[in-house]
Amino acid sequence: MSFLQILWFILIGVLFSGFFFLDGFDYGVGMAVGTLAHNEGERAQIIQTIGPVWDGNEVWLITAGGAMFASFPYWYATLFSGYYLILLFILVGLILRGVSFEFRAKSPDEKKPIWERIMAVTSFLVPFLFGVMFISMIKGMPIDAAGNMHAHFFDYFNWFSIVGGIALALLTYLHGLNYITLKTKGPVSERAQNYAHFFYWVLYLGEVIFALLLLFQTDFLAVHPIATLLCLVLIVGFSVWAHAATFANKQGHAFTASGLTLVSLVALIFCGLFPRVMISSISSKFDLLIQSASSSNYTLIVMTIATVILVPCVLAYTIWAYWIFRKRIAMPRIGVTD
Amino acid sequence: MSIVSLARFQFAMTTIFHFFFVPFSIGTVFVVAIMETLYVRTKDPSYKKMTKFWGNIFMLSFAVGVVTGLIQEFQFGMNWSDYSRFMGDIFGAPLAFEALLSFFIESTFIGLWVFTWDRVKKGLHLFFIWMIVFGTITSALWILTANSFMQHPVGYTIRNGRAEMADFGALISNPQLIFELSHVLMGALLTGATIICGLAAFQLLKKRQLSAENKKIYHKTMRVGLWLMLIFSLGSIGAGDMQMQYLIKEQPMKFAATEAVYKTTKSPAPWTVVGIANPKTHQVNGKIEIPGVLSLLSYHKLSGSVEGMDEVNAQLEKTYGTHIDGHKMSYYVPVNTLFWSFRVMCGFAALMFLVALVGLITTRRGKETLYNHRWMLWVIALMTFSPFLANTSGWLITEFGRVPWTVYGLFTIQQSVSPNVSVASLLTSNIIYFVLFASLAAILVALIVRFLRNDPVEWDAAQADKKATDPFAKGAF
């Protein structure tokens, strides 16, 4: 394993962390459109919190996918062809969700609820399926000597992966609630806070079950005991911090902490995988390793140079955009100019 | 049905659908950026209304373009995993750069552009839209870098059974890329200009009772659009011609197929205007020929013969063998598809040029000849559809022309497909995508038609009234 290979393994993890931190609250906000709002005005208010930024957040996923293709083509090939149907439904979810913002905005009022419902359902579907995918992946999938995965339904869907999917969806939902609390004022903001108070109790339960399943269903504890336990502690710790912050009315803290919970989950997955990228349930000889799944050294150098130049720019204008849209959003009052 | 044919069908379907919206959005955002530039320079508020109004059409096309692009990225891994293994070292980098350099810019600045009208300085707002233009154009650059490699591999070595990048500079200075990119960009900009002209013509046709101000805005839209249409149709034709010159040397099979030439022609070569090729007998039936013109088109002089597919095939068989990886190879490409696509593409490009020219002459110095003849407006209105046909035809030529390769001379379509994906999975995804695309297209057209019931002046006023519902209206700046 070369330095660049390890660097890119970490960078893929960073890109997925960025995706879950940023697009994560978009999914939560999307789910909240269906669960938190009481009327059309509130739904509009909630959607407006992410209107200008969700598209940029989703690019983190596209970048993660592209970077995986470029830096670990064998990982990309095995993962994407192996999780065919799950990715198909993730794509359907992303497509419908992606057009729902623009189509809703341009639709007549009576048709807006259709797009809002689509937004809510797909915003749940996508993180749920990502959870199922990543969690079944760390359990190990039937990967043969040629690196091809031939999995059956119960390889994808089992107790562990379903708990993982629900936990991830719940995490993004809570992250979205914290974001709404932070970005709105009025009844929506207070309600989001109350919902968060409640759902964190559910999350703790989910986290305990998830941790137990992780310890028994994966080899993470055996391979990397300290890192695994540390990540689990971080996940729970950030959840508690976020929960406490919602009570203390420290909305920025709550949002940061829920984001970091998601980042810790990604860290847990990547730490546990190391030095593998995919685990074969047939034989550990067929595991995909960082060392053998990566691109050539030359490609990694080219990619590293581009990343070093471009990522600071991306971060700079992304932060600038968030700063421009920094104000809280009040409930829209139609016909009133203030 | 085999996985190869299903995966190929899916690639064709998703790429064609995606490529309806790519040139649509690249082109319209450019035209809209020109309009906003005119507004900032002349301070004429009708340009601002134009910009905002046509900006909505861009936004709709962009939304569909983005989401269908996601499929493109995912399907290399899903349907073509062995291709990804073989090519990932080279193909992935441009794809990642596209995301890093282009997609982040596009999505961030679209958010800024849409939500900051009248909230930031005019110059800054103008900067936002030009950043979007920059994003869309560099996006084309990166994805075509990858495609150009597939058409004409450069700067690589074959090691450990895969193509490894050896020279990134060679990748982006690939001559194929230079021709392909200029042709695609010109075509995309032509698409935007033609669509906006066409839609403005529809507006003038449908609305008999337009207010003077709206009429003025549509007339201005037409003038801007027609000028751009003229420039970019010329650009497309020029870039296409240069690409053809390149193809004659680099991909003679593709070129011979676009002209349905089986046997190497005599010099000067006659040009087949129409005809139906028979791939079994290697004859072209019912053809109408004009002597000497093919030489003129190919070499810009009245002599020179064109190499036929039979000769090219013999050479390719000699170079690559008759069997690759246990599969019997045929290096013939789908000749009728290429032949007719080529005629559709060139025919529509010439038509767009002519229409733009006539339109400009009949509207020069405030003349209203164009607007006073409904049939002339109808001609321009119907031009809305022509770039879609021309663009699709162009890609059919490009992609069918490299059969049986995914990477020319290195890797075949047979070798590229995912070995572990079932026919059932592929069938499911094909059906789902088909239904999804049909619905998206129908909804999009309905939304565009619905939006076009508005006129720029009233629409802009209505938007201004709704400021109270705008999240950033109050105290954001």
PDB file of C-alpha atoms in Angstrom, chain B residues 110-355:
ATOM      1  CA  ILE B 110     -27.509  28.482 -10.111  1.00  0.00           C
ATOM      2  CA  GLY B 111     -28.682  28.714  -6.515  1.00  0.00           C
ATOM      3  CA  LEU B 112     -27.076  32.129  -6.239  1.00  0.00           C
ATOM      4  CA  TRP B 113     -28.357  33.356  -9.601  1.00  0.00           C
ATOM      5  CA  VAL B 114     -31.961  32.326  -9.079  1.00  0.00           C
ATOM      6  CA  PHE B 115     -32.324  33.632  -5.550  1.00  0.00           C
ATOM      7  CA  THR B 116     -30.400  36.898  -5.672  1.00  0.00           C
ATOM      8  CA  TRP B 117     -32.105  39.010  -8.359  1.00  0.00           C
ATOM      9  CA  ASP B 118     -32.062  42.649  -7.172  1.00  0.00           C
ATOM     10  CA  ARG B 119     -30.265  41.652  -3.981  1.00  0.00           C
ATOM     11  CA  VAL B 120     -26.710  41.896  -5.211  1.00  0.00           C
ATOM     12  CA  LYS B 121     -25.026  44.354  -7.553  1.00  0.00           C
ATOM     13  CA  LYS B 122     -25.870  43.885 -11.223  1.00  0.00           C
ATOM     14  CA  GLY B 123     -22.305  43.061 -12.123  1.00  0.00           C
ATOM     15  CA  LEU B 124     -22.075  40.352  -9.471  1.00  0.00           C
ATOM     16  CA  HIS B 125     -25.354  38.838 -10.585  1.00  0.00           C
ATOM     17  CA  LEU B 126     -24.059  38.806 -14.137  1.00  0.00           C
ATOM     18  CA  PHE B 127     -20.909  37.095 -12.875  1.00  0.00           C
ATOM     19  CA  PHE B 128     -23.076  34.335 -11.405  1.00  0.00           C
ATOM     20  CA  ILE B 129     -24.609  33.408 -14.734  1.00  0.00           C
ATOM     21  CA  TRP B 130     -21.300  33.499 -16.568  1.00  0.00           C
ATOM     22  CA  MET B 131     -19.941  31.136 -13.932  1.00  0.00           C
ATOM     23  CA  ILE B 132     -22.800  28.772 -14.790  1.00  0.00           C
ATOM     24  CA  VAL B 133     -21.835  29.058 -18.456  1.00  0.00           C
ATOM     25  CA  PHE B 134     -18.228  28.307 -17.506  1.00  0.00           C
ATOM     26  CA  GLY B 135     -19.418  25.276 -15.540  1.00  0.00           C
ATOM     27  CA  THR B 136     -21.498  23.863 -18.381  1.00  0.00           C
ATOM     28  CA  ILE B 137     -18.726  24.319 -20.935  1.00  0.00           C
ATOM     29  CA  THR B 138     -15.976  22.780 -18.797  1.00  0.00           C
ATOM     30  CA  SER B 139     -18.363  19.952 -18.033  1.00  0.00           C
ATOM     31  CA  ALA B 140     -18.523  19.229 -21.755  1.00  0.00           C
ATOM     32  CA  LEU B 141     -14.743  19.442 -21.903  1.00  0.00           C
ATOM     33  CA  TRP B 142     -14.198  16.748 -19.273  1.00  0.00           C
ATOM     34  CA  ILE B 143     -16.795  14.287 -20.384  1.00  0.00           C
ATOM     35  CA  LEU B 144     -15.628  14.594 -23.975  1.00  0.00           C
ATOM     36  CA  THR B 145     -12.055  14.008 -22.834  1.00  0.00           C
ATOM     37  CA  ALA B 146     -13.234  10.604 -21.684  1.00  0.00           C
ATOM     38  CA  ASN B 147     -15.281  10.009 -24.824  1.00  0.00           C
ATOM     39  CA  SER B 148     -12.427  11.093 -27.092  1.00  0.00           C
ATOM     40  CA  PHE B 149     -10.172   8.553 -25.486  1.00  0.00           C
ATOM     41  CA  MET B 150     -12.718   5.882 -26.310  1.00  0.00           C
ATOM     42  CA  GLN B 151     -12.746   7.053 -29.927  1.00  0.00           C
ATOM     43  CA  HIS B 152      -9.012   7.553 -30.184  1.00  0.00           C
ATOM     44  CA  PRO B 153      -6.880   6.244 -27.299  1.00  0.00           C
ATOM     45  CA  VAL B 154      -3.760   8.285 -26.521  1.00  0.00           C
ATOM     46  CA  GLY B 155      -1.309   8.650 -23.656  1.00  0.00           C
ATOM     47  CA  TYR B 156      -1.801   5.193 -22.142  1.00  0.00           C
ATOM     48  CA  THR B 157      -0.007   1.925 -21.559  1.00  0.00           C
ATOM     49  CA  ILE B 158      -1.548  -1.499 -21.204  1.00  0.00           C
ATOM     50  CA  ARG B 159      -0.419  -3.015 -17.913  1.00  0.00           C
ATOM     51  CA  ASN B 160      -1.943  -5.699 -15.673  1.00  0.00           C
ATOM     52  CA  GLY B 161      -4.657  -6.201 -18.270  1.00  0.00           C
ATOM     53  CA  ARG B 162      -5.952  -2.670 -18.142  1.00  0.00           C
ATOM     54  CA  ALA B 163      -5.309   0.682 -19.749  1.00  0.00           C
ATOM     55  CA  GLU B 164      -3.231   2.858 -17.453  1.00  0.00           C
ATOM     56  CA  MET B 165      -2.804   6.569 -17.826  1.00  0.00           C
ATOM     57  CA  ALA B 166       0.716   7.470 -18.914  1.00  0.00           C
ATOM     58  CA  ASP B 167       0.361  11.053 -20.029  1.00  0.00           C
ATOM     59  CA  PHE B 168      -2.447  13.281 -18.823  1.00  0.00           C
ATOM     60  CA  GLY B 169      -1.337  16.065 -21.148  1.00  0.00           C
ATOM     61  CA  ALA B 170      -1.838  13.774 -24.147  1.00  0.00           C
ATOM     62  CA  LEU B 171      -5.327  12.980 -22.889  1.00  0.00           C
ATOM     63  CA  ILE B 172      -6.474  16.587 -22.977  1.00  0.00           C
ATOM     64  CA  SER B 173      -4.593  17.493 -26.142  1.00  0.00           C
ATOM     65  CA  ASN B 174      -6.096  14.521 -27.972  1.00  0.00           C
ATOM     66  CA  PRO B 175      -6.827  15.818 -31.508  1.00  0.00           C
ATOM     67  CA  GLN B 176     -10.103  13.905 -31.396  1.00  0.00           C
ATOM     68  CA  LEU B 177     -11.082  15.986 -28.350  1.00  0.00           C
ATOM     69  CA  ILE B 178     -10.358  19.298 -30.048  1.00  0.00           C
ATOM     70  CA  PHE B 179     -12.631  18.494 -32.979  1.00  0.00           C
ATOM     71  CA  GLU B 180     -15.295  16.768 -30.946  1.00  0.00           C
ATOM     72  CA  LEU B 181     -15.471  19.491 -28.313  1.00  0.00           C
ATOM     73  CA  SER B 182     -15.745  22.340 -30.796  1.00  0.00           C
ATOM     74  CA  HIS B 183     -18.424  20.503 -32.749  1.00  0.00           C
ATOM     75  CA  VAL B 184     -20.422  19.587 -29.640  1.00  0.00           C
ATOM     76  CA  LEU B 185     -20.177  23.074 -28.141  1.00  0.00           C
ATOM     77  CA  MET B 186     -21.178  24.791 -31.357  1.00  0.00           C
ATOM     78  CA  GLY B 187     -24.073  22.368 -31.667  1.00  0.00           C
ATOM     79  CA  ALA B 188     -25.128  23.023 -28.080  1.00  0.00           C
ATOM     80  CA  LEU B 189     -25.027  26.799 -28.452  1.00  0.00           C
ATOM     81  CA  LEU B 190     -26.949  26.494 -31.715  1.00  0.00           C
ATOM     82  CA  THR B 191     -29.498  24.396 -29.838  1.00  0.00           C
ATOM     83  CA  GLY B 192     -30.071  27.090 -27.235  1.00  0.00           C
ATOM     84  CA  ALA B 193     -30.382  29.866 -29.790  1.00  0.00           C
ATOM     85  CA  THR B 194     -32.762  27.867 -31.972  1.00  0.00           C
ATOM     86  CA  ILE B 195     -34.980  26.796 -29.095  1.00  0.00           C
ATOM     87  CA  ILE B 196     -35.332  30.308 -27.729  1.00  0.00           C
ATOM     88  CA  CYS B 197     -36.040  31.734 -31.192  1.00  0.00           C
ATOM     89  CA  GLY B 198     -38.537  28.990 -31.831  1.00  0.00           C
ATOM     90  CA  LEU B 199     -40.336  29.465 -28.525  1.00  0.00           C
ATOM     91  CA  ALA B 200     -40.461  33.231 -29.053  1.00  0.00           C
ATOM     92  CA  ALA B 201     -42.005  32.583 -32.464  1.00  0.00           C
ATOM     93  CA  PHE B 202     -44.622  30.333 -30.858  1.00  0.00           C
ATOM     94  CA  GLN B 203     -45.399  33.133 -28.406  1.00  0.00           C
ATOM     95  CA  LEU B 204     -45.880  35.627 -31.226  1.00  0.00           C
ATOM     96  CA  LEU B 205     -48.042  33.150 -33.109  1.00  0.00           C
ATOM     97  CA  LYS B 206     -50.258  32.156 -30.240  1.00  0.00           C
ATOM     98  CA  LYS B 207     -50.778  35.534 -28.686  1.00  0.00           C
ATOM     99  CA  ARG B 208     -52.730  37.752 -31.009  1.00  0.00           C
ATOM    100  CA  GLN B 209     -53.347  40.355 -28.344  1.00  0.00           C
ATOM    101  CA  LEU B 210     -49.863  41.008 -27.091  1.00  0.00           C
ATOM    102  CA  SER B 211     -49.134  44.272 -25.355  1.00  0.00           C
ATOM    103  CA  ALA B 212     -46.655  46.475 -27.168  1.00  0.00           C
ATOM    104  CA  GLU B 213     -44.066  45.892 -24.488  1.00  0.00           C
ATOM    105  CA  ASN B 214     -44.307  42.099 -24.648  1.00  0.00           C
ATOM    106  CA  LYS B 215     -44.176  42.241 -28.406  1.00  0.00           C
ATOM    107  CA  LYS B 216     -41.040  44.334 -28.179  1.00  0.00           C
ATOM    108  CA  ILE B 217     -39.464  41.789 -25.852  1.00  0.00           C
ATOM    109  CA  TYR B 218     -40.245  38.871 -28.151  1.00  0.00           C
ATOM    110  CA  HIS B 219     -38.915  40.798 -31.116  1.00  0.00           C
ATOM    111  CA  LYS B 220     -35.706  41.516 -29.254  1.00  0.00           C
ATOM    112  CA  THR B 221     -35.457  37.878 -28.224  1.00  0.00           C
ATOM    113  CA  MET B 222     -35.781  36.938 -31.876  1.00  0.00           C
ATOM    114  CA  ARG B 223     -33.067  39.311 -32.971  1.00  0.00           C
ATOM    115  CA  VAL B 224     -30.615  38.100 -30.322  1.00  0.00           C
ATOM    116  CA  GLY B 225     -31.557  34.495 -30.989  1.00  0.00           C
ATOM    117  CA  LEU B 226     -31.307  34.750 -34.768  1.00  0.00           C
ATOM    118  CA  TRP B 227     -27.870  36.303 -34.588  1.00  0.00           C
ATOM    119  CA  LEU B 228     -26.635  33.553 -32.309  1.00  0.00           C
ATOM    120  CA  MET B 229     -28.323  30.954 -34.507  1.00  0.00           C
ATOM    121  CA  LEU B 230     -26.512  32.292 -37.528  1.00  0.00           C
ATOM    122  CA  ILE B 231     -23.128  32.389 -35.816  1.00  0.00           C
ATOM    123  CA  PHE B 232     -23.415  28.972 -34.236  1.00  0.00           C
ATOM    124  CA  SER B 233     -24.888  27.237 -37.278  1.00  0.00           C
ATOM    125  CA  LEU B 234     -21.871  28.432 -39.227  1.00  0.00           C
ATOM    126  CA  GLY B 235     -19.672  27.314 -36.325  1.00  0.00           C
ATOM    127  CA  SER B 236     -21.315  23.884 -36.240  1.00  0.00           C
ATOM    128  CA  ILE B 237     -20.924  23.380 -39.943  1.00  0.00           C
ATOM    129  CA  GLY B 238     -17.285  24.483 -39.835  1.00  0.00           C
ATOM    130  CA  ALA B 239     -16.437  22.367 -36.797  1.00  0.00           C
ATOM    131  CA  GLY B 240     -18.282  19.397 -38.286  1.00  0.00           C
ATOM    132  CA  ASP B 241     -16.341  19.712 -41.506  1.00  0.00           C
ATOM    133  CA  MET B 242     -13.042  19.770 -39.632  1.00  0.00           C
ATOM    134  CA  GLN B 243     -14.071  16.735 -37.610  1.00  0.00           C
ATOM    135  CA  MET B 244     -14.903  14.927 -40.849  1.00  0.00           C
ATOM    136  CA  GLN B 245     -11.460  15.650 -42.270  1.00  0.00           C
ATOM    137  CA  TYR B 246     -10.048  14.110 -39.126  1.00  0.00           C
ATOM    138  CA  LEU B 247     -12.321  11.054 -39.324  1.00  0.00           C
ATOM    139  CA  ILE B 248     -11.269  10.268 -42.872  1.00  0.00           C
ATOM    140  CA  LYS B 249      -7.803   9.619 -41.503  1.00  0.00           C
ATOM    141  CA  GLU B 250      -8.539   8.233 -38.041  1.00  0.00           C
ATOM    142  CA  GLN B 251     -11.800   6.311 -38.343  1.00  0.00           C
ATOM    143  CA  PRO B 252     -12.200   5.535 -42.046  1.00  0.00           C
ATOM    144  CA  MET B 253     -14.890   2.913 -41.338  1.00  0.00           C
ATOM    145  CA  LYS B 254     -17.098   5.510 -39.673  1.00  0.00           C
ATOM    146  CA  PHE B 255     -16.582   7.932 -42.506  1.00  0.00           C
ATOM    147  CA  ALA B 256     -17.194   5.367 -45.253  1.00  0.00           C
ATOM    148  CA  ALA B 257     -20.418   4.317 -43.517  1.00  0.00           C
ATOM    149  CA  THR B 258     -21.753   7.866 -43.339  1.00  0.00           C
ATOM    150  CA  GLU B 259     -21.437   7.895 -47.125  1.00  0.00           C
ATOM    151  CA  ALA B 260     -22.399   4.238 -47.633  1.00  0.00           C
ATOM    152  CA  VAL B 261     -19.235   3.546 -49.597  1.00  0.00           C
ATOM    153  CA  TYR B 262     -18.520  -0.203 -49.686  1.00  0.00           C
ATOM    154  CA  LYS B 263     -15.913  -0.316 -52.421  1.00  0.00           C
ATOM    155  CA  THR B 264     -13.156   2.256 -52.613  1.00  0.00           C
ATOM    156  CA  THR B 265     -14.360   4.846 -55.069  1.00  0.00           C
ATOM    157  CA  LYS B 266     -12.775   6.093 -58.214  1.00  0.00           C
ATOM    158  CA  SER B 267     -11.340   9.588 -58.293  1.00  0.00           C
ATOM    159  CA  PRO B 268     -13.173  11.946 -58.343  1.00  0.00           C
ATOM    160  CA  ALA B 269     -15.735  10.240 -56.120  1.00  0.00           C
ATOM    161  CA  PRO B 270     -19.465  10.592 -56.738  1.00  0.00           C
ATOM    162  CA  TRP B 271     -21.679  11.570 -53.803  1.00  0.00           C
ATOM    163  CA  THR B 272     -24.703   9.458 -52.903  1.00  0.00           C
ATOM    164  CA  VAL B 273     -27.469  11.864 -51.934  1.00  0.00           C
ATOM    165  CA  VAL B 274     -29.932   9.174 -50.865  1.00  0.00           C
ATOM    166  CA  GLY B 275     -29.964   5.402 -50.954  1.00  0.00           C
ATOM    167  CA  ILE B 276     -30.532   2.297 -48.848  1.00  0.00           C
ATOM    168  CA  ALA B 277     -27.482   0.177 -48.166  1.00  0.00           C
ATOM    169  CA  ASN B 278     -27.835  -3.584 -48.056  1.00  0.00           C
ATOM    170  CA  PRO B 279     -25.319  -4.885 -45.511  1.00  0.00           C
ATOM    171  CA  LYS B 280     -25.601  -8.434 -46.919  1.00  0.00           C
ATOM    172  CA  THR B 281     -24.896  -7.758 -50.568  1.00  0.00           C
ATOM    173  CA  HIS B 282     -22.841  -4.618 -49.958  1.00  0.00           C
ATOM    174  CA  GLN B 283     -24.922  -2.805 -52.562  1.00  0.00           C
ATOM    175  CA  VAL B 284     -26.627   0.560 -52.179  1.00  0.00           C
ATOM    176  CA  ASN B 285     -30.116   0.434 -53.623  1.00  0.00           C
ATOM    177  CA  GLY B 286     -32.094   3.277 -55.164  1.00  0.00           C
ATOM    178  CA  LYS B 287     -29.253   5.704 -54.934  1.00  0.00           C
ATOM    179  CA  ILE B 288     -29.056   9.111 -56.515  1.00  0.00           C
ATOM    180  CA  GLU B 289     -25.497  10.164 -57.207  1.00  0.00           C
ATOM    181  CA  ILE B 290     -23.851  13.450 -58.054  1.00  0.00           C
ATOM    182  CA  PRO B 291     -20.469  12.994 -59.695  1.00  0.00           C
ATOM    183  CA  GLY B 292     -17.397  14.450 -58.049  1.00  0.00           C
ATOM    184  CA  VAL B 293     -19.138  15.904 -55.020  1.00  0.00           C
ATOM    185  CA  LEU B 294     -17.870  13.370 -52.472  1.00  0.00           C
ATOM    186  CA  SER B 295     -14.300  14.294 -53.341  1.00  0.00           C
ATOM    187  CA  LEU B 296     -15.227  17.918 -52.981  1.00  0.00           C
ATOM    188  CA  LEU B 297     -16.825  17.329 -49.584  1.00  0.00           C
ATOM    189  CA  SER B 298     -14.052  15.064 -48.340  1.00  0.00           C
ATOM    190  CA  TYR B 299     -10.972  16.814 -49.619  1.00  0.00           C
ATOM    191  CA  HIS B 300     -12.308  20.225 -50.718  1.00  0.00           C
ATOM    192  CA  LYS B 301     -11.053  19.558 -54.249  1.00  0.00           C
ATOM    193  CA  LEU B 302     -12.353  17.806 -57.335  1.00  0.00           C
ATOM    194  CA  SER B 303     -10.220  14.708 -57.079  1.00  0.00           C
ATOM    195  CA  GLY B 304      -9.359  11.976 -54.602  1.00  0.00           C
ATOM    196  CA  SER B 305     -10.966   8.633 -53.931  1.00  0.00           C
ATOM    197  CA  VAL B 306     -12.655   7.548 -50.704  1.00  0.00           C
ATOM    198  CA  GLU B 307     -11.705   4.277 -49.047  1.00  0.00           C
ATOM    199  CA  GLY B 308     -14.553   1.777 -48.929  1.00  0.00           C
ATOM    200  CA  MET B 309     -15.794  -0.237 -45.953  1.00  0.00           C
ATOM    201  CA  ASP B 310     -14.717  -3.528 -47.490  1.00  0.00           C
ATOM    202  CA  GLU B 311     -11.106  -2.407 -47.727  1.00  0.00           C
ATOM    203  CA  VAL B 312     -11.185  -0.883 -44.245  1.00  0.00           C
ATOM    204  CA  ASN B 313     -12.678  -4.064 -42.850  1.00  0.00           C
ATOM    205  CA  ALA B 314      -9.926  -6.141 -44.434  1.00  0.00           C
ATOM    206  CA  GLN B 315      -7.299  -3.915 -42.849  1.00  0.00           C
ATOM    207  CA  LEU B 316      -8.982  -4.034 -39.444  1.00  0.00           C
ATOM    208  CA  GLU B 317      -9.184  -7.817 -39.637  1.00  0.00           C
ATOM    209  CA  LYS B 318      -5.511  -7.882 -40.413  1.00  0.00           C
ATOM    210  CA  THR B 319      -4.686  -5.594 -37.487  1.00  0.00           C
ATOM    211  CA  TYR B 320      -6.983  -6.968 -34.806  1.00  0.00           C
ATOM    212  CA  GLY B 321      -7.796 -10.482 -36.062  1.00  0.00           C
ATOM    213  CA  THR B 322     -11.129 -12.083 -36.762  1.00  0.00           C
ATOM    214  CA  HIS B 323     -11.651 -13.222 -33.193  1.00  0.00           C
ATOM    215  CA  ILE B 324     -11.184 -11.307 -29.960  1.00  0.00           C
ATOM    216  CA  ASP B 325     -11.634 -13.031 -26.620  1.00  0.00           C
ATOM    217  CA  GLY B 326     -13.402 -15.920 -28.337  1.00  0.00           C
ATOM    218  CA  HIS B 327     -15.934 -13.703 -30.077  1.00  0.00           C
ATOM    219  CA  LYS B 328     -16.059 -13.457 -33.848  1.00  0.00           C
ATOM    220  CA  MET B 329     -15.566  -9.836 -34.794  1.00  0.00           C
ATOM    221  CA  SER B 330     -17.196  -7.849 -37.530  1.00  0.00           C
ATOM    222  CA  TYR B 331     -15.785  -4.406 -38.029  1.00  0.00           C
ATOM    223  CA  TYR B 332     -18.683  -3.210 -40.134  1.00  0.00           C
ATOM    224  CA  VAL B 333     -20.766  -0.540 -38.430  1.00  0.00           C
ATOM    225  CA  PRO B 334     -24.563  -0.075 -38.825  1.00  0.00           C
ATOM    226  CA  VAL B 335     -24.278   1.623 -42.177  1.00  0.00           C
ATOM    227  CA  ASN B 336     -27.840   2.822 -42.752  1.00  0.00           C
ATOM    228  CA  THR B 337     -28.026   4.358 -39.292  1.00  0.00           C
ATOM    229  CA  LEU B 338     -24.869   6.317 -39.960  1.00  0.00           C
ATOM    230  CA  PHE B 339     -25.773   7.222 -43.528  1.00  0.00           C
ATOM    231  CA  TRP B 340     -29.171   8.634 -42.642  1.00  0.00           C
ATOM    232  CA  SER B 341     -28.123  10.198 -39.346  1.00  0.00           C
ATOM    233  CA  PHE B 342     -25.478  12.076 -41.227  1.00  0.00           C
ATOM    234  CA  ARG B 343     -28.004  13.439 -43.679  1.00  0.00           C
ATOM    235  CA  VAL B 344     -30.419  14.431 -40.930  1.00  0.00           C
ATOM    236  CA  MET B 345     -27.654  16.184 -38.997  1.00  0.00           C
ATOM    237  CA  CYS B 346     -26.249  18.101 -41.948  1.00  0.00           C
ATOM    238  CA  GLY B 347     -29.655  18.845 -43.430  1.00  0.00           C
ATOM    239  CA  PHE B 348     -30.927  20.427 -40.244  1.00  0.00           C
ATOM    240  CA  ALA B 349     -27.726  22.372 -39.679  1.00  0.00           C
ATOM    241  CA  ALA B 350     -28.027  23.868 -43.155  1.00  0.00           C
ATOM    242  CA  LEU B 351     -31.713  24.575 -42.566  1.00  0.00           C
ATOM    243  CA  MET B 352     -31.019  26.388 -39.288  1.00  0.00           C
ATOM    244  CA  PHE B 353     -28.416  28.514 -41.040  1.00  0.00           C
ATOM    245  CA  LEU B 354     -30.810  29.440 -43.843  1.00  0.00           C
ATOM    246  CA  VAL B 355     -33.676  30.218 -41.511  1.00  0.00           C
TER     247      VAL B 355
END
